[in-house]
Tab-separated table of C-alpha atoms in Angstrom:
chain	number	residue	atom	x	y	z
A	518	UNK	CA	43.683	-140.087	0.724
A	519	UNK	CA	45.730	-142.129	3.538
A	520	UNK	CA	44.129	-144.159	5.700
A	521	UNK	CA	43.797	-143.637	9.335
A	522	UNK	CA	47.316	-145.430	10.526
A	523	UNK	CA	44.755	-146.288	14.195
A	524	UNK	CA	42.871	-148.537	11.900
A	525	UNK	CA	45.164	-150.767	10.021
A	526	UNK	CA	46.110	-154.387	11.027
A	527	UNK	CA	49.237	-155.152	12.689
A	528	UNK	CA	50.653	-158.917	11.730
A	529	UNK	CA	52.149	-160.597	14.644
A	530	UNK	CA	53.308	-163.701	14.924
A	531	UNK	CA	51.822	-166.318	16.913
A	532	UNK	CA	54.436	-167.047	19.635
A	533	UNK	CA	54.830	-163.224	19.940
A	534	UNK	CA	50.341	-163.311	21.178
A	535	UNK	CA	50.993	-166.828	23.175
A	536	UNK	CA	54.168	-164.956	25.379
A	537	UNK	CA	51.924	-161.877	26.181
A	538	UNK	CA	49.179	-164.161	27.072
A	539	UNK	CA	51.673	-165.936	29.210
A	540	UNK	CA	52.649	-162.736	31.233
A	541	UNK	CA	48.934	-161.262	31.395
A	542	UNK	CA	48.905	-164.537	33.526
A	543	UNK	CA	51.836	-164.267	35.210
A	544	UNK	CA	50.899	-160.839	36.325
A	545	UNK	CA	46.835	-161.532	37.297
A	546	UNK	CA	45.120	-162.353	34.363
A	547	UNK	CA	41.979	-160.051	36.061
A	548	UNK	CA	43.860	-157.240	36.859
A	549	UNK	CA	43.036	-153.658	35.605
A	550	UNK	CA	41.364	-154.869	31.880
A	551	UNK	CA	44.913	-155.572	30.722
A	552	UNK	CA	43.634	-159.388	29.910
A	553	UNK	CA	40.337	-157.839	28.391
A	554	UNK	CA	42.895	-155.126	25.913
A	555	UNK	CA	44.807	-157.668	25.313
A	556	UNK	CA	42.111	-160.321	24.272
A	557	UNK	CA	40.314	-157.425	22.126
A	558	UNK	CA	43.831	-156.749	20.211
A	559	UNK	CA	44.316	-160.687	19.926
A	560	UNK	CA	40.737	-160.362	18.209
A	561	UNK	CA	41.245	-157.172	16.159
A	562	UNK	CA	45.219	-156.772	15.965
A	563	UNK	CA	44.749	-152.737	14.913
A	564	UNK	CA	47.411	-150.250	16.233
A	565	UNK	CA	44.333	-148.607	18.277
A	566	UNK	CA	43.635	-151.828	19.646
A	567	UNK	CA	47.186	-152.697	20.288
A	568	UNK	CA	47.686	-149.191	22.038
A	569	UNK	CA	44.888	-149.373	24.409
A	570	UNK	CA	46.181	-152.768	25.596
A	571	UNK	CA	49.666	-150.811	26.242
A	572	UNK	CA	47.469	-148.537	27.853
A	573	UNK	CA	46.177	-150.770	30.263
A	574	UNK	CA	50.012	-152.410	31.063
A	575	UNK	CA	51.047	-148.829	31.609
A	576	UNK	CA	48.166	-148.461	34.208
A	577	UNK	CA	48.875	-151.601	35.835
A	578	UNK	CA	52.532	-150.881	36.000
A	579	UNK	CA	51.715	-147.652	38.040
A	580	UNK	CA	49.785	-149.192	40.385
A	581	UNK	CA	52.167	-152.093	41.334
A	582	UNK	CA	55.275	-153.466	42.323
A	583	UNK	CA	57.550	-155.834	42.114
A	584	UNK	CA	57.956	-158.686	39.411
A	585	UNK	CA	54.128	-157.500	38.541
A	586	UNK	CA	55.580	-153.804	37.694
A	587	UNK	CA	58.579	-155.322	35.620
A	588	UNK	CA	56.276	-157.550	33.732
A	589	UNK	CA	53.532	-155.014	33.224
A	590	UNK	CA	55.863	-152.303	31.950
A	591	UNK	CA	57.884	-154.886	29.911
A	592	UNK	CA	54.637	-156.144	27.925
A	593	UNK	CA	53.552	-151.994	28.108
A	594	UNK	CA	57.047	-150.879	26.102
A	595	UNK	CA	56.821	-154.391	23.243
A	596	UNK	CA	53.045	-153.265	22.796
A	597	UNK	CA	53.502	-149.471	22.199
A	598	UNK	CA	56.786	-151.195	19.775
A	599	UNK	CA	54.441	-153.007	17.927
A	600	UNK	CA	51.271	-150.014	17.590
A	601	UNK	CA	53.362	-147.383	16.515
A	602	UNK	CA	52.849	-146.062	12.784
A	603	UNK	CA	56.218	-146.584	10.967
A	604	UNK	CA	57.446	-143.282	9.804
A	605	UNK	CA	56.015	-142.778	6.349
A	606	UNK	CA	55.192	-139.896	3.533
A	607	UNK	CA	51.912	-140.068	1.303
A	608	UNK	CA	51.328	-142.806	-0.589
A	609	UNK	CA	52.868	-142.006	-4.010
A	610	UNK	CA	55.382	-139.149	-2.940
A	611	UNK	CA	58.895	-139.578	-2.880
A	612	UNK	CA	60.975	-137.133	-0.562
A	613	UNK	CA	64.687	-136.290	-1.900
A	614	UNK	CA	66.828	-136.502	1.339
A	615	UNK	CA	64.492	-136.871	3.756
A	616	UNK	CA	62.816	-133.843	2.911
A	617	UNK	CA	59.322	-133.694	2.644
A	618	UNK	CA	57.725	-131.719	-0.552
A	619	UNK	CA	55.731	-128.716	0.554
A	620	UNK	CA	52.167	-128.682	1.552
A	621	UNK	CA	52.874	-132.684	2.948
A	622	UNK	CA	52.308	-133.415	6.284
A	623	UNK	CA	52.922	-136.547	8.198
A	624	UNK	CA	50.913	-138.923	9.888
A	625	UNK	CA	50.789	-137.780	13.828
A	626	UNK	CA	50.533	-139.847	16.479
A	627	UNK	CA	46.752	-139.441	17.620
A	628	UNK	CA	47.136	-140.775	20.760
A	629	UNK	CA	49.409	-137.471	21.276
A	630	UNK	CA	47.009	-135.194	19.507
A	631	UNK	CA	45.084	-132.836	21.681
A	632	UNK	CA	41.602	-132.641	22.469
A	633	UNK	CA	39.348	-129.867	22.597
A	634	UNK	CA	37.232	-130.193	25.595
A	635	UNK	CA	34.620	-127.260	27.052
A	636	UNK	CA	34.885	-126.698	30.516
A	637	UNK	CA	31.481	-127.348	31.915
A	638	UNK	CA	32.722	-131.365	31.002
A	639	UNK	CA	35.611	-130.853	32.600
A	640	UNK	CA	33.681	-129.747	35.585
A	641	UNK	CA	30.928	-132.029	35.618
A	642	UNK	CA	33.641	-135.016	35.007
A	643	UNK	CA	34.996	-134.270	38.668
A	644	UNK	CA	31.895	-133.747	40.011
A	645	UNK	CA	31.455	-137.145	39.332
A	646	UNK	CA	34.547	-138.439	40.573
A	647	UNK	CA	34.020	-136.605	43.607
A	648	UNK	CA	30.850	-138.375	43.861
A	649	UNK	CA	32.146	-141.725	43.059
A	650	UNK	CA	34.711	-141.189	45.723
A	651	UNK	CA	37.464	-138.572	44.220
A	652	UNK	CA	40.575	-140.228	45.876
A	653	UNK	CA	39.401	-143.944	44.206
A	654	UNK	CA	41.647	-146.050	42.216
A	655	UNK	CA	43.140	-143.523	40.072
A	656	UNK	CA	40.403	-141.951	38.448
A	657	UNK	CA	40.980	-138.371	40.669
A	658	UNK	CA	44.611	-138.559	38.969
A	659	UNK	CA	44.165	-139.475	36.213
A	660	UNK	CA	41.676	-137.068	35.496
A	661	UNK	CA	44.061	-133.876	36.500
A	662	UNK	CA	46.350	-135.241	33.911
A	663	UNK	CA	43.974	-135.188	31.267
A	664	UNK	CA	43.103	-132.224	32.249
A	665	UNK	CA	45.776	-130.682	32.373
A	666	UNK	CA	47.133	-131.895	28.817
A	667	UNK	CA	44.376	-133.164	26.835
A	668	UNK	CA	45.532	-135.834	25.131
A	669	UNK	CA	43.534	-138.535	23.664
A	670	UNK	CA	45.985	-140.852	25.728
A	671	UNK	CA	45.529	-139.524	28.758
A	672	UNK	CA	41.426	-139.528	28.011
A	673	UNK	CA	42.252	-142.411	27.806
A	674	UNK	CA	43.919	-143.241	30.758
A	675	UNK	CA	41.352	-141.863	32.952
A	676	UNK	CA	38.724	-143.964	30.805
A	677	UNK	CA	40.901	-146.746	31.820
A	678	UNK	CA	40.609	-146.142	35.471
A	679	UNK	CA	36.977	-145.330	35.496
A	680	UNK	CA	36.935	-148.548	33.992
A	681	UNK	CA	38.319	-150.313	36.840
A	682	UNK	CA	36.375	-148.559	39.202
A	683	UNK	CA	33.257	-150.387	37.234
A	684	UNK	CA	34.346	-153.400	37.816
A	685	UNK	CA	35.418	-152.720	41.454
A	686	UNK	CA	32.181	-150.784	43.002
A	687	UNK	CA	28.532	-151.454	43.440
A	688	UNK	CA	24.853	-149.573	42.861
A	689	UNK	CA	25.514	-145.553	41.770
A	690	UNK	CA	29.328	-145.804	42.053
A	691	UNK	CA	29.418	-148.143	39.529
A	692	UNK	CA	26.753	-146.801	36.970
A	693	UNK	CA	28.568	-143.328	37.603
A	694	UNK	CA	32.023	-144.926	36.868
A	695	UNK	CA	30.780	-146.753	33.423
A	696	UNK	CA	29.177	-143.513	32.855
A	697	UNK	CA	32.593	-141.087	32.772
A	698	UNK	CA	34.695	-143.787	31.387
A	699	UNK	CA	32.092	-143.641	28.007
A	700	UNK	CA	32.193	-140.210	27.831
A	701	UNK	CA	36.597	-140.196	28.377
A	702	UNK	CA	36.407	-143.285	25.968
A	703	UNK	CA	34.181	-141.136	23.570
A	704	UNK	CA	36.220	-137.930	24.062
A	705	UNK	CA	39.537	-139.989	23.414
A	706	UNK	CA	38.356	-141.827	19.907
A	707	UNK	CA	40.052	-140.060	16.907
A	708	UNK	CA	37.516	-139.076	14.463
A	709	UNK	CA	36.841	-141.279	11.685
């Protein structure tokens, strides 16, 4: 059986954490949960965990400018580097020019893999972003995009900015935003 690739630990050097520390501050170490991804991959170095925290730089580099964008999408693109599976076959098989023996399949990317989600979620999920105030930080776009391809990225990416919205709002708008983005963060997870 092969392991789920989302799981396994990534080694990374030192310097490599202590220079992506160093931008996180250079950009605004309180900025859209990039410090928070980042400090959970520092923690748990797993490609999951390394991918959310490119998540999170991709997020931020959307919604800025500047020397902030450059650094944000910089940190985004060496993160996504280091969380992506290598290429591989099952454990034991051995392809004859690149060819992979029948009935094999590769490991996918599961942040690309799609999502089956019913539509009365979908509905109620904008409901509540109407509610929490549908043209808000992202979340409305975000959202449509998962909606429209349902990705467990893109779940993700609306988790993301439901996420800031929690930490930006008050009272109902705030208990509805932490309420979507754990429902888009549980709708995202690949299965165990």
């Amino acid at each position: 059986m092969i392991a789920d690739p989302a799981h396994e630990a990534v080694s990374i050097p030192a310097e490599r954490w202590h220079r992506w520390h160093e931008i996180v501050r250079e950009i605004g170490r309180d900025d859209h949960g990039l410090a928070e991804e980042l400090d959970i991959a520092n923690t748990a170095p797993t490609r999951r965990n390394l991918y959310w925290a490119a998540i999170a730089a991709r997020i931020l580099a959307q919604w800025t400018t500047g020397d902030r964008q450059r650094l944000a999408d910089e940190i985004a693109t060496e993160l996504e580097g280091v969380a992506a599976p290598p290429q591989r076959g099952p454990v034991g098989a051995f392809a004859v020019n690149r060819d992979v023996p029948t009935g094999v399949t590769m490991i996918a990317d599961l942040a690309h893999e799609a999502v089956s989600i019913p539509a009365e979620r979908w509905h109620r999920w904008h409901e509540i972003a109407r509610e929490i105030g549908y043209d808000d930080h992202g979340l409305a776009e975000e959202l449509d995009i998962a909606n429209t391809v349902p990705t467990r990225r893109n779940l993700y990416w609306a988790a993301t900015a439901a996420r800031i919205l929690v930490r930006w709002t008050t009272g109902d708008r705030q208990r509805l935003a932490n309420a979507i983005a754990v429902e888009l963060e549980n709708a995202a997870v690949p299965p165990h």
